[in-house]
CSV table of C-alpha atoms in Angstrom, one decimal:
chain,number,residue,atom,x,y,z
A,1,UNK,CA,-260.8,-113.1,66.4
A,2,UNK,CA,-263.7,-113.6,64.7
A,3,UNK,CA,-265.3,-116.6,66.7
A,4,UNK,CA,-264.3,-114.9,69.9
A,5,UNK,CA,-266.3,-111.8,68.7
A,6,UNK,CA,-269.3,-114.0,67.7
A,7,UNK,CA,-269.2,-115.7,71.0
A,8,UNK,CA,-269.1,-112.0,73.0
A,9,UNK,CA,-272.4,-111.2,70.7
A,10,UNK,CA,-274.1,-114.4,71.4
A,11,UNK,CA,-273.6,-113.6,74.8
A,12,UNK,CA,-274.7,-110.1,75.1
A,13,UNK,CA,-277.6,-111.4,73.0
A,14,UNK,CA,-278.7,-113.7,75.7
A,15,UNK,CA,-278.2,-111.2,78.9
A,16,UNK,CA,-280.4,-108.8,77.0
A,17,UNK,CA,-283.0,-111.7,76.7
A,18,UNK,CA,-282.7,-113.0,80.1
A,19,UNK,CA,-282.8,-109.2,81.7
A,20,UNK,CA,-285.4,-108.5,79.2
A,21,UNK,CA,-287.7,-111.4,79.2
A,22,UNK,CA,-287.0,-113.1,82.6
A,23,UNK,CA,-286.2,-109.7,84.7
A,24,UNK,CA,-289.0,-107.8,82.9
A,25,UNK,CA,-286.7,-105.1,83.0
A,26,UNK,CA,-287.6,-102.2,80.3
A,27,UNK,CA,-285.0,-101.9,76.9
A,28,UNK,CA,-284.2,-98.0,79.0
A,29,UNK,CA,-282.8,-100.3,81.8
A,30,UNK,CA,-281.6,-102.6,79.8
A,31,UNK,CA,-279.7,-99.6,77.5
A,32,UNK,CA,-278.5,-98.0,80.9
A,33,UNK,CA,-276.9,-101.1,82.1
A,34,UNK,CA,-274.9,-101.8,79.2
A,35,UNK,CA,-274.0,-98.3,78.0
A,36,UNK,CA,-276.2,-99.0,74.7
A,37,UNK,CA,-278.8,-97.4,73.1
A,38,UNK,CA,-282.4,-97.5,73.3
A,39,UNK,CA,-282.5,-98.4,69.8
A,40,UNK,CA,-279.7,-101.0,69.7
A,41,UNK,CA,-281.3,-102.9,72.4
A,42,UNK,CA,-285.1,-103.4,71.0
A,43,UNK,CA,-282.2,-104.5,67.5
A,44,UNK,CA,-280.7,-106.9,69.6
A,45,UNK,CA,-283.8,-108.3,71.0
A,46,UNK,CA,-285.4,-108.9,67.7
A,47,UNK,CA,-282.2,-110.7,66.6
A,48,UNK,CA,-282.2,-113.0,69.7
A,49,UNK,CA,-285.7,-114.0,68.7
A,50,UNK,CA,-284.6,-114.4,64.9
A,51,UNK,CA,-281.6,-116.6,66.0
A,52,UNK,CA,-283.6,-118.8,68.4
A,53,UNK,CA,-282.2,-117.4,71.2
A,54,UNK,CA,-285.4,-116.4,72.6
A,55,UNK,CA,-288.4,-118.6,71.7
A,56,UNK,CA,-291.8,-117.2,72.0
A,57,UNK,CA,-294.9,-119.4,72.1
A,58,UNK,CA,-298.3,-118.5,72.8
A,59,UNK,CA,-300.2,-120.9,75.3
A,60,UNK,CA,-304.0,-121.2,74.7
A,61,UNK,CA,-306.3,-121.2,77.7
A,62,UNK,CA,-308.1,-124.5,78.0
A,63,UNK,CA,-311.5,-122.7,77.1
A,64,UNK,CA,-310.1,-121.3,73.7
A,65,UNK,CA,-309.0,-124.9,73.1
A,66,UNK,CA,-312.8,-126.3,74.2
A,67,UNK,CA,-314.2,-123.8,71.9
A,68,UNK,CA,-312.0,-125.3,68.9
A,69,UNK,CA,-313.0,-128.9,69.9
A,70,UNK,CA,-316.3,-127.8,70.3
A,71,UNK,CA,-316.7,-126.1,66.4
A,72,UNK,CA,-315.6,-128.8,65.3
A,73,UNK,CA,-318.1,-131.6,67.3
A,74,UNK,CA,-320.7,-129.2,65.6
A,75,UNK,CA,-319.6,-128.8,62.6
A,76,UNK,CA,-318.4,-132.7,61.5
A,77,UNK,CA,-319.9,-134.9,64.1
A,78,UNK,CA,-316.7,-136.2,65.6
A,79,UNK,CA,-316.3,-137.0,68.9
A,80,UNK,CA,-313.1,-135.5,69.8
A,81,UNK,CA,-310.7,-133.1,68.1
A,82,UNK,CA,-307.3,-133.1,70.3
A,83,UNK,CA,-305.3,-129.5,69.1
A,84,UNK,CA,-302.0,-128.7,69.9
A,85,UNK,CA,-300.1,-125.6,70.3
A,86,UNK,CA,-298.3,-124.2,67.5
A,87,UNK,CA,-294.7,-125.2,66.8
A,88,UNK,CA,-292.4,-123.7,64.3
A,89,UNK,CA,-290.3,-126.8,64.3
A,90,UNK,CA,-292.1,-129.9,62.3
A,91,UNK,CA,-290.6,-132.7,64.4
A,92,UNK,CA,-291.7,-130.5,67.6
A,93,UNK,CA,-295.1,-130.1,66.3
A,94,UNK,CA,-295.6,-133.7,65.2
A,95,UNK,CA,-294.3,-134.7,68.9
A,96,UNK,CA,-297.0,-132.6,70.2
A,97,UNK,CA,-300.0,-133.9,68.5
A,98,UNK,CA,-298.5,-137.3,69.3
A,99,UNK,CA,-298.6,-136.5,72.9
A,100,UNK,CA,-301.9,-135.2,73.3
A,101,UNK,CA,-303.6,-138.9,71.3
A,102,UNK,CA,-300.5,-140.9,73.4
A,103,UNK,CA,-302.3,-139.5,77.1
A,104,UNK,CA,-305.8,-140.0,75.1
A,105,UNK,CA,-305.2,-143.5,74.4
A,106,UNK,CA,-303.6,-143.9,78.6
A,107,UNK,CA,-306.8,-142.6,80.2
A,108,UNK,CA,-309.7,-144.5,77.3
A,109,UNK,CA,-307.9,-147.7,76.5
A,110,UNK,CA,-309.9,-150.5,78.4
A,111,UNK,CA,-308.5,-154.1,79.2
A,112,UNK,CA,-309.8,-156.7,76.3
A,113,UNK,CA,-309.5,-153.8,73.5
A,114,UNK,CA,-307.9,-154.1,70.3
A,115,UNK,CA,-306.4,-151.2,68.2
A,116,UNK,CA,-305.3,-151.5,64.9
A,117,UNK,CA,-302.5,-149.7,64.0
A,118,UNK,CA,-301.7,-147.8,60.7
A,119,UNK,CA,-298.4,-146.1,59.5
A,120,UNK,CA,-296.4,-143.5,58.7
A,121,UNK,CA,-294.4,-140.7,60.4
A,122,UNK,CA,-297.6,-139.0,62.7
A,123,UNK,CA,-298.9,-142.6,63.9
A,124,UNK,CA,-294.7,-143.8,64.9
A,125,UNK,CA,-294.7,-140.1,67.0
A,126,UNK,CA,-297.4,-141.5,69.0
A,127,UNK,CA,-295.5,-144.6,70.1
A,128,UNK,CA,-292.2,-142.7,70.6
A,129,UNK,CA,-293.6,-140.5,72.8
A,130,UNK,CA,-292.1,-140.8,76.3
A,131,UNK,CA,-294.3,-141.2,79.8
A,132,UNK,CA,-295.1,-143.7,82.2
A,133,UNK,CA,-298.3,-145.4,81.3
A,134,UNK,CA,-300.9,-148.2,83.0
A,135,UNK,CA,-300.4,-152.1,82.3
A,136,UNK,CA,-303.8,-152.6,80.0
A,137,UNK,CA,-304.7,-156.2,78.9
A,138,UNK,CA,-305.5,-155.2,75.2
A,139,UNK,CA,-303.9,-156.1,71.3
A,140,UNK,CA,-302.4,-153.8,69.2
A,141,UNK,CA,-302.9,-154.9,65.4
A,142,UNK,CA,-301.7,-153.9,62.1
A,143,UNK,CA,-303.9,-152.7,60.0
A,144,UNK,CA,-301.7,-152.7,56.9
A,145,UNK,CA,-299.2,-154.5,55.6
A,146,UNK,CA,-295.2,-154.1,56.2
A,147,UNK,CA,-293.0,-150.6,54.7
A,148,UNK,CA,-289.3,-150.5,54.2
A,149,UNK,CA,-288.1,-146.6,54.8
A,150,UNK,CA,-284.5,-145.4,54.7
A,151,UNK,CA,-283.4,-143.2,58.2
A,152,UNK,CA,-287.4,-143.4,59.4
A,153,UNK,CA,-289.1,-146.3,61.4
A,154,UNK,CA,-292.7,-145.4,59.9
A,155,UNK,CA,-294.0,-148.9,59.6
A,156,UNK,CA,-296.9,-150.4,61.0
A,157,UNK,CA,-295.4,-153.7,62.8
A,158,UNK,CA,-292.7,-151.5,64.7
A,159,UNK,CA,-295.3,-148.9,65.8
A,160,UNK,CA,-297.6,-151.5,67.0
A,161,UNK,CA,-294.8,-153.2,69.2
A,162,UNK,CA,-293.5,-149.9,70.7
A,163,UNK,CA,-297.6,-149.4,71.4
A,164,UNK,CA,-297.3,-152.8,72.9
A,165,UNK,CA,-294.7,-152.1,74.8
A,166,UNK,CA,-295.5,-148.6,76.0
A,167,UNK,CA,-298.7,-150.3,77.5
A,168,UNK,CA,-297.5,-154.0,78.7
A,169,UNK,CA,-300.4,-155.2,76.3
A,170,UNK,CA,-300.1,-157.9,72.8
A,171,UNK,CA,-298.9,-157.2,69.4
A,172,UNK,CA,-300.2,-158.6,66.0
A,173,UNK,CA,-298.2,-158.8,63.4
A,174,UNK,CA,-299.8,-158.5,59.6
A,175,UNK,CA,-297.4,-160.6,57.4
A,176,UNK,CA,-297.6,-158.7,54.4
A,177,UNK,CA,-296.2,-156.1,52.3
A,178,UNK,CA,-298.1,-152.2,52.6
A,179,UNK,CA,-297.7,-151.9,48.5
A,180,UNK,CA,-297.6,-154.1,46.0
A,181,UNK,CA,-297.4,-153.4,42.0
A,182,UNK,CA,-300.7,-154.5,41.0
A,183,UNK,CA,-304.3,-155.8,42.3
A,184,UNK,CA,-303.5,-159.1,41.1
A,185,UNK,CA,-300.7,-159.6,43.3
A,186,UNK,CA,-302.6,-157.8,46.0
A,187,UNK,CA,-306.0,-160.5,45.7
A,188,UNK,CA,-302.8,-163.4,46.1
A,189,UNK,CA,-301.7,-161.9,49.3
A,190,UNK,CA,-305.3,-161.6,50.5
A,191,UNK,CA,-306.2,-165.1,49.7
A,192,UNK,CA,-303.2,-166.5,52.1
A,193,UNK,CA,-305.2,-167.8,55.4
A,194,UNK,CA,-302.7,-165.7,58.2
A,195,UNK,CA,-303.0,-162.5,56.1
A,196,UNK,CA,-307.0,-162.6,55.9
A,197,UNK,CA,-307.7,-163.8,59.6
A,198,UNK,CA,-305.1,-160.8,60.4
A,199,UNK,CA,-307.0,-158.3,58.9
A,200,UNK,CA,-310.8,-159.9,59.7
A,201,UNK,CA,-309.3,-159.2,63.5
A,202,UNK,CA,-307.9,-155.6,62.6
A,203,UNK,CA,-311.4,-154.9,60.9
A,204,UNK,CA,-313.1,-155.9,64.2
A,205,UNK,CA,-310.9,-153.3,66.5
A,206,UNK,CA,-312.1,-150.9,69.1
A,207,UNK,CA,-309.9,-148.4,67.7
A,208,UNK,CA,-308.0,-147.4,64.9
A,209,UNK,CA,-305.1,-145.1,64.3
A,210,UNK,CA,-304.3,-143.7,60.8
A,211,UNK,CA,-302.6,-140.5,58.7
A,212,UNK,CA,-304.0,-138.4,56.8
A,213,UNK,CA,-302.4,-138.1,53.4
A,214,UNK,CA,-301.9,-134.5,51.4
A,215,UNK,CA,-301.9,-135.4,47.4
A,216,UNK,CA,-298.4,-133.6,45.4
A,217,UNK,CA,-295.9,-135.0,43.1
A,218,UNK,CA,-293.9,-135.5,46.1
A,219,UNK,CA,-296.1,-136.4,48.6
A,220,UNK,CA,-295.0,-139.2,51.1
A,221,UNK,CA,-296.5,-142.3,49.2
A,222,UNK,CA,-294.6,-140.9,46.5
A,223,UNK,CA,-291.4,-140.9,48.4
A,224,UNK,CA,-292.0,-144.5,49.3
A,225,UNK,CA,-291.5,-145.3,45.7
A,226,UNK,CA,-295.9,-146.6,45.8
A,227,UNK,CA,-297.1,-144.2,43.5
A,228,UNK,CA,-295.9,-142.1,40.5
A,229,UNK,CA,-295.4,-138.6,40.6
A,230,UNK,CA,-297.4,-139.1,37.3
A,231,UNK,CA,-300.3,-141.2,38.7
A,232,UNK,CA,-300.8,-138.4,41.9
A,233,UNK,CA,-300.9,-135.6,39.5
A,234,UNK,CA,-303.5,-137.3,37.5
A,235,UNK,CA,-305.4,-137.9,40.5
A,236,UNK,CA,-305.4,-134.9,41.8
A,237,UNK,CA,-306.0,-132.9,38.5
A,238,UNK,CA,-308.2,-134.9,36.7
A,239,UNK,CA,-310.3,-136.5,39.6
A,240,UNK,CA,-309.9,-134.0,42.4
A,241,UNK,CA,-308.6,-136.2,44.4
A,242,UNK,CA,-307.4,-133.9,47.5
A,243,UNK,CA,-305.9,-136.6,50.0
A,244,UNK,CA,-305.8,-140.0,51.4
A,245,UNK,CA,-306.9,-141.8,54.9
A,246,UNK,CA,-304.2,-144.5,56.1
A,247,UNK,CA,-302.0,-144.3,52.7
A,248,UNK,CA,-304.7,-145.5,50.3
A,249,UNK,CA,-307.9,-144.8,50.9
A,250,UNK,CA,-308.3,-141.5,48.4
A,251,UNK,CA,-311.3,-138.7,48.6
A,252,UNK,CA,-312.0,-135.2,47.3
A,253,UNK,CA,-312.8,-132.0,49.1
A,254,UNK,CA,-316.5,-133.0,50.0
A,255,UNK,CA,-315.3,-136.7,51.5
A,256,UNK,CA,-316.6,-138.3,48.6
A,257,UNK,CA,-314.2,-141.9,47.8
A,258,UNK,CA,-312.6,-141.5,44.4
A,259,UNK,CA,-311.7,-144.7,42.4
A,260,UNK,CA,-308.1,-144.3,41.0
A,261,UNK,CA,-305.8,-146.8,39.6
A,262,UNK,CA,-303.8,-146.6,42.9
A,263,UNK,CA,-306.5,-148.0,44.6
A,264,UNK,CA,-306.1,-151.5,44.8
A,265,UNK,CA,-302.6,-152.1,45.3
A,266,UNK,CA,-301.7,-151.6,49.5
A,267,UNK,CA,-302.4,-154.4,51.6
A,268,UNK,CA,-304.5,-153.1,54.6
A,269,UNK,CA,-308.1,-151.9,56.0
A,270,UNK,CA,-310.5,-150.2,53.4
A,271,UNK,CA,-312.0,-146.7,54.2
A,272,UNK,CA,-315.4,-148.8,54.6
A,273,UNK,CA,-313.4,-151.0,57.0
A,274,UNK,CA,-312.3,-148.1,59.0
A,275,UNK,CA,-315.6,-146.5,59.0
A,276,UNK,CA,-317.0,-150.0,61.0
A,277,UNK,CA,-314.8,-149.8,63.5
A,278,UNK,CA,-315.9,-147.7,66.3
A,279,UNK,CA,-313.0,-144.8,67.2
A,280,UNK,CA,-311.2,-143.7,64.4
A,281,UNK,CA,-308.5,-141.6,65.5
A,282,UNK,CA,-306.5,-139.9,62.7
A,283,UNK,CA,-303.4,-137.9,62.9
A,284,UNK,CA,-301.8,-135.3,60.9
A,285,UNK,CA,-299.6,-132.8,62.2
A,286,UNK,CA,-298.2,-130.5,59.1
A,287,UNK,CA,-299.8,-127.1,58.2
A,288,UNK,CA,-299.8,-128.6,54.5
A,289,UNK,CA,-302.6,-131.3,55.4
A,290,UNK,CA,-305.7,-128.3,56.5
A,291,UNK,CA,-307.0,-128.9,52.8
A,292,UNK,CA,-306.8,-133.0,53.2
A,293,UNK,CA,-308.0,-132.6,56.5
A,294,UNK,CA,-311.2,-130.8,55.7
A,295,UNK,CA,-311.9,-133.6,53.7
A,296,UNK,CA,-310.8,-136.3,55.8
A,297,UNK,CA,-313.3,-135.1,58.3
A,298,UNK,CA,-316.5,-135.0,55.9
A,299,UNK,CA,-316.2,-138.3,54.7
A,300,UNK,CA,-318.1,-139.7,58.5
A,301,UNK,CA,-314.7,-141.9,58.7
A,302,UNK,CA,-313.4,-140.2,61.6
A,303,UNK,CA,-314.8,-139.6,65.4
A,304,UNK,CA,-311.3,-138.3,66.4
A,305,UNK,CA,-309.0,-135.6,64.7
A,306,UNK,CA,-305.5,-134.7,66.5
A,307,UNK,CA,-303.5,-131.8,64.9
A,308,UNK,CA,-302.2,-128.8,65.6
A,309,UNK,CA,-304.2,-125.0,66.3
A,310,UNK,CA,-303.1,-123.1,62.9
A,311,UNK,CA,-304.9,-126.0,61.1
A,312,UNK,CA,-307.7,-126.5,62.8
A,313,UNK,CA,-308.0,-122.8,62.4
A,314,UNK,CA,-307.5,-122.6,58.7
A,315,UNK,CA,-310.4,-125.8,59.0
A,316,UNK,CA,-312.9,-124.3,60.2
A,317,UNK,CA,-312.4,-121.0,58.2
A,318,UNK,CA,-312.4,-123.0,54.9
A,319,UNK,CA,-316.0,-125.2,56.4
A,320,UNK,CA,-317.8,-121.7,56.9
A,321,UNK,CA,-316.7,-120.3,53.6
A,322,UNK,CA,-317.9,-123.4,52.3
A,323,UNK,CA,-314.9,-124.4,50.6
């Protein structure tokens, strides 16, 4: 009985919407049509929305989202900030910023280029996202060594394949681990002669894509078992450290590179490295990252930001309170 009364509701709820929202038909007609009141119905339209019955999103004119791009040429000297509409959902979101660098990369990549690839959950979104795109006779490289994560492909090789792939071009694999417990073990893996001339090609790329990296006790590198919940906290409290470029490369809230005893243990492209290399296109989707961002952006290491509008909002509010 109870089911069969919870279906009836769900599908009152969703008349009311579709008479409501697709009809434009006022909640009087509405409360008319259904012998309801007034009341009741603007009550059961709020509840469609707060069971995701009815999904309201707001889409931004092209000019508002110029204006946005164009704050933020003037105010960090990129080239390019790609912002997507808002999304409640995180996967959703992450999809969308991945979409908008995905049809970035279709219409600039140029026969003969090289990208080199980073990791993590924003940079695989880019390769998973579905379209038809042109043949282009270019290499996609790592640019840092191999991660192993449970449930997620976020690791460099795979993403650079499904690049590959996506775009009938070449694929480089960097035969290496991302992390490794200590510099010592990190100057071995350098030395080897396939592991150097990998990464002396990646250095060399036309384009890089890379995360951006908020700092907490259980931020992502810390879920990958890399770093200590211990060794973030003492970074960020003690060194104002405020987030990371690629997975490593750490900085505080002016830009500035901070030298921390995580430094010199992941296998892959240094911030310097990344600075060399002519496009820079970093990712980072989640509301949590406007902080890491900000800082991100005034270290000069990126010409290209992609994320979504609520942080480039909160961005440029924290740049002209000169946080």
């Amino acid at each position: 009985m109870v089911l069969f009364e919870d279906k009836q509701e769900s599908e009152l709820l969703t008349e009311i919407a579709v008479a409501y929202y697709e009809y434009e038909q006022t909640q009087e007609e509405i409360a008319q049509r259904f012998g309801l009141s007034r009341i009741k119905v603007g009550r059961l339209l709020k509840k469609a929305r707060a069971e995701g019955i009815v999904e309201i999103s707001v889409k931004y004119h092209p000019i508002f989202s110029s204006r946005i791009e164009q704050q933020f040429v003037n105010h960090f000297g990129i080239k390019r900030a790609l912002i997507a509409l808002d999304h409640q959902d995180e996967e959703e979101q992450r999809r969308q910023v991945a979409a908008l660098v995905s049809n970035y990369l279709s219409s600039t990549l140029k026969n003969g280029m090289t990208v080199a690839v980073g990791q993590g959950r924003n940079v695989a979104a880019i390769a998973s996202h579905v379209g038809v795109f042109p043949e282009k006779q270019c290499k996609f490289i790592c640019g840092i060594g191999g991660t192993q994560r449970v449930g997620e492909i976020i690791d460099a090789d795979h993403i650079s394949r499904s690049l590959a792939r996506k775009f009938s071009a070449t694929s480089e694999t960097l035969y290496a681990p991302a992390y490794v417990e200590n510099s010592e073990l990190k100057r071995a893996f350098i030395q080897n002669r396939v592991i150097k001339d990998t990464l002396e090609r990646a250095a060399k790329a036309d384009i890089a894509l890379v995360g951006i990296g908020d700092m907490n006790e259980n931020c992502y590198m810390v879920q990958l078992g890399w770093f200590t919940p211990q060794e973030v906290t003492y970074a960020t409290l003690n060194q104002g450290v405020i987030g990371d470029i690629a997975g490593y490369g750490f900085f505080d809230i002016n830009g500035n590179p901070v030298d921390t005893n995580m430094n010199d243990r992941v296998i892959g492209l240094s911030i310097e490295e990344l600075r060399n290399i002519p496009c820079v296109i970093a990712i980072a989707s989640e509301n949590t990252k406007a902080t890491a961002i900000l800082g991100a952006l005034r270290s000069g290491v990126i010409d290209i930001i992609a994320t979504s509008a609520s942080n480039a909002r909160t961005i440029l509010s924290l740049q002209q309170n000169k946080i």
